[in-house]
C-alpha atoms as a printed R data frame, in Angstrom:
    type eleno elety resid chain resno       x       y       z
1   ATOM     1    CA   MET     A     1  94.394 105.003  90.551
2   ATOM     2    CA   PRO     A     2  93.365 105.612  94.165
3   ATOM     3    CA   PRO     A     3  93.681 102.821  96.737
4   ATOM     4    CA   GLY     A     4  90.560 100.722  97.233
5   ATOM     5    CA   LEU     A     5  88.206  98.266  95.573
6   ATOM     6    CA   HIS     A     6  87.706  98.679  91.828
7   ATOM     7    CA   THR     A     7  85.718  96.788  89.198
8   ATOM     8    CA   LEU     A     8  86.873  96.241  85.643
9   ATOM     9    CA   ARG     A     9  83.943  95.608  83.320
10  ATOM    10    CA   LEU     A    10  84.547  94.224  79.824
11  ATOM    11    CA   SER     A    11  81.739  94.017  77.292
12  ATOM    12    CA   VAL     A    12  82.203  92.393  73.871
13  ATOM    13    CA   ALA     A    13  79.680  92.079  71.032
14  ATOM    14    CA   ASP     A    14  79.889  90.204  67.743
15  ATOM    15    CA   ARG     A    15  78.217  91.055  64.429
16  ATOM    16    CA   ALA     A    16  75.253  88.798  65.225
17  ATOM    17    CA   GLY     A    17  74.448  90.909  68.272
18  ATOM    18    CA   ASN     A    18  75.666  88.401  70.859
19  ATOM    19    CA   VAL     A    19  77.027  90.198  73.894
20  ATOM    20    CA   ALA     A    20  79.344  88.853  76.581
21  ATOM    21    CA   VAL     A    21  80.061  90.801  79.761
22  ATOM    22    CA   GLU     A    22  82.724  89.966  82.348
23  ATOM    23    CA   GLU     A    23  83.531  91.784  85.576
24  ATOM    24    CA   LEU     A    24  86.671  91.514  87.677
25  ATOM    25    CA   ASP     A    25  87.005  93.030  91.150
26  ATOM    26    CA   TYR     A    26  90.484  94.030  92.225
27  ATOM    27    CA   LEU     A    27  92.066  95.937  95.073
28  ATOM    28    CA   THR     A    28  94.686  98.646  94.849
29  ATOM    29    CA   ALA     A    29  96.656  99.844  97.833
30  ATOM    30    CA   ALA     A    30  99.130 102.613  98.391
31  ATOM    31    CA   GLU     A    31 101.718 100.227  99.851
32  ATOM    32    CA   PHE     A    32 102.643  96.936  98.203
33  ATOM    33    CA   ARG     A    33 103.250  94.351 100.928
34  ATOM    34    CA   PHE     A    34 102.428  90.925 102.315
35  ATOM    35    CA   THR     A    35  99.732  91.175 104.988
36  ATOM    36    CA   ASP     A    36  99.859  87.519 106.038
37  ATOM    37    CA   LEU     A    37 102.252  84.588 105.728
38  ATOM    38    CA   ARG     A    38 101.384  81.290 107.431
39  ATOM    39    CA   PRO     A    39 103.117  77.956 106.857
40  ATOM    40    CA   ALA     A    40 100.811  75.146 107.959
41  ATOM    41    CA   PRO     A    41 101.320  72.803 109.561
42  ATOM    42    CA   ASN     A    42 104.569  73.738 111.232
43  ATOM    43    CA   PRO     A    43 106.281  71.470 112.056
44  ATOM    44    CA   ILE     A    44 105.294  69.155 109.206
45  ATOM    45    CA   ARG     A    45 104.931  65.519 110.212
46  ATOM    46    CA   GLY     A    46 103.078  64.222 107.140
47  ATOM    47    CA   ASN     A    47 103.594  64.606 103.400
48  ATOM    48    CA   ASP     A    48 101.538  67.706 102.752
49  ATOM    49    CA   ALA     A    49 101.924  71.371 103.647
50  ATOM    50    CA   ARG     A    50 100.498  74.701 102.537
51  ATOM    51    CA   LEU     A    51 101.906  78.215 102.711
52  ATOM    52    CA   VAL     A    52  99.046  80.716 102.887
53  ATOM    53    CA   PHE     A    53  99.750  84.375 102.165
54  ATOM    54    CA   ARG     A    54  97.950  87.629 101.453
55  ATOM    55    CA   LEU     A    55  99.001  90.657  99.431
56  ATOM    56    CA   THR     A    56  97.746  94.230  99.261
57  ATOM    57    CA   GLN     A    57  98.017  94.290  95.446
58  ATOM    58    CA   THR     A    58  97.699  91.813  92.592
59  ATOM    59    CA   ALA     A    59 101.063  90.238  91.765
60  ATOM    60    CA   ASP     A    60 102.995  87.273  90.423
61  ATOM    61    CA   VAL     A    61 104.381  85.309  93.379
62  ATOM    62    CA   ARG     A    62 107.302  82.891  93.494
63  ATOM    63    CA   MET     A    63 108.105  80.478  96.338
64  ATOM    64    CA   ASP     A    64 111.667  79.220  96.777
65  ATOM    65    CA   ILE     A    65 112.445  76.582  99.406
66  ATOM    66    CA   TYR     A    66 116.056  76.227 100.602
67  ATOM    67    CA   THR     A    67 117.896  73.898 102.943
68  ATOM    68    CA   ALA     A    68 119.389  75.493 106.067
69  ATOM    69    CA   ASP     A    69 122.765  75.645 104.269
70  ATOM    70    CA   GLY     A    70 121.274  77.566 101.313
71  ATOM    71    CA   ARG     A    71 120.739  74.901  98.627
72  ATOM    72    CA   LEU     A    72 117.605  75.412  96.528
73  ATOM    73    CA   VAL     A    73 115.201  72.500  97.067
74  ATOM    74    CA   ARG     A    74 112.060  73.514  95.191
75  ATOM    75    CA   SER     A    75 110.458  76.476  93.426
76  ATOM    76    CA   ASP     A    76 106.905  77.229  92.397
77  ATOM    77    CA   GLU     A    77 105.114  80.238  90.944
78  ATOM    78    CA   LEU     A    78 101.582  81.642  90.893
79  ATOM    79    CA   LEU     A    79 100.639  84.292  88.336
80  ATOM    80    CA   ASP     A    80  98.172  87.151  88.826
81  ATOM    81    CA   VAL     A    81  97.354  86.452  92.464
82  ATOM    82    CA   VAL     A    82  94.580  88.876  93.373
83  ATOM    83    CA   GLY     A    83  95.398  91.166  96.296
84  ATOM    84    CA   ASP     A    84  93.911  91.065  99.778
85  ATOM    85    CA   GLY     A    85  90.987  88.950 100.595
86  ATOM    86    CA   PHE     A    86  89.197  88.013  97.381
87  ATOM    87    CA   ASP     A    87  90.123  84.315  97.508
88  ATOM    88    CA   VAL     A    88  87.894  83.126 100.346
89  ATOM    89    CA   ASP     A    89  88.948  79.478  99.928
90  ATOM    90    CA   GLN     A    90  92.652  80.464  99.868
91  ATOM    91    CA   THR     A    91  93.370  78.295  96.864
92  ATOM    92    CA   ARG     A    92  95.098  80.962  94.754
93  ATOM    93    CA   GLU     A    93  96.745  82.698  97.715
94  ATOM    94    CA   SER     A    94  98.639  79.631  98.813
95  ATOM    95    CA   PHE     A    95 101.352  77.249  97.733
96  ATOM    96    CA   HIS     A    96 101.091  73.506  98.231
97  ATOM    97    CA   TRP     A    97 104.263  71.521  98.980
98  ATOM    98    CA   ASP     A    98 104.282  67.728  98.849
99  ATOM    99    CA   LEU     A    99 107.654  67.649 100.684
100 ATOM   100    CA   THR     A   100 109.604  66.637  97.604
101 ATOM   101    CA   ASN     A   101 112.537  68.350  95.927
102 ATOM   102    CA   ALA     A   102 112.663  69.505  92.295
103 ATOM   103    CA   ALA     A   103 113.499  65.935  91.200
104 ATOM   104    CA   GLY     A   104 110.415  64.552  92.982
105 ATOM   105    CA   ARG     A   105 112.330  62.865  95.813
106 ATOM   106    CA   PRO     A   106 111.155  63.241  99.433
107 ATOM   107    CA   VAL     A   107 113.130  65.762 101.475
108 ATOM   108    CA   ALA     A   108 114.892  64.827 104.703
109 ATOM   109    CA   SER     A   109 113.989  65.977 108.191
110 ATOM   110    CA   GLY     A   110 115.289  69.428 108.970
111 ATOM   111    CA   VAL     A   111 114.618  73.138 108.839
112 ATOM   112    CA   TYR     A   112 113.805  74.677 105.459
113 ATOM   113    CA   ILE     A   113 113.908  78.372 104.622
114 ATOM   114    CA   VAL     A   114 110.996  79.579 102.491
115 ATOM   115    CA   GLN     A   115 111.204  82.840 100.572
116 ATOM   116    CA   LEU     A   116 108.237  84.415  98.801
117 ATOM   117    CA   THR     A   117 108.947  87.015  96.125
118 ATOM   118    CA   ALA     A   118 106.096  89.071  94.680
119 ATOM   119    CA   ARG     A   119 106.194  91.400  91.666
120 ATOM   120    CA   ASN     A   120 103.255  93.709  90.974
121 ATOM   121    CA   GLY     A   121 102.218  95.388  87.715
122 ATOM   122    CA   ALA     A   122 104.472  98.381  88.425
123 ATOM   123    CA   ASP     A   123 107.486  96.003  88.687
124 ATOM   124    CA   GLU     A   124 107.825  96.609  92.430
125 ATOM   125    CA   VAL     A   125 109.343  93.574  94.166
126 ATOM   126    CA   ILE     A   126 108.818  92.540  97.779
127 ATOM   127    CA   ARG     A   127 110.102  89.513  99.712
128 ATOM   128    CA   ARG     A   128 109.124  87.682 102.894
129 ATOM   129    CA   THR     A   129 110.928  84.788 104.498
130 ATOM   130    CA   THR     A   130 109.747  82.130 106.930
131 ATOM   131    CA   LYS     A   131 110.843  78.649 108.081
132 ATOM   132    CA   TRP     A   132 109.345  75.189 107.897
133 ATOM   133    CA   ALA     A   133 110.432  72.293 110.080
134 ATOM   134    CA   VAL     A   134 110.071  68.802 108.584
135 ATOM   135    CA   ILE     A   135 109.965  65.849 110.967
136 ATOM   136    CA   ARG     A   136 110.076  62.390 109.393
């Protein structure tokens, strides 16, 4: 499939003649990559943060947050994130972190390493890493 904007149209009809039509726009690109990665705010002084990202292709995306010494603090995953620019409100192309660990306890002040891993439909995997500073 050539790079660019495509529309998938699905039409279904039942025996009574009822018809349902759905359309899905999606973007394909020659290169699978992150085009944006923004942790906000940074540093974090409250109890709420968001990591906004953009991709060139639709993918499943995993966020892993580690302490500076490499211990896993928290993981989250978003499935079928639509590539580049279709989520105007940036609700599906972002992760929310409430500054708690996997057990639900608040994390301490410090620097946290955040790694995003994306896997597209062709099983290509890409990774991007950034840092978050937490100030309590």
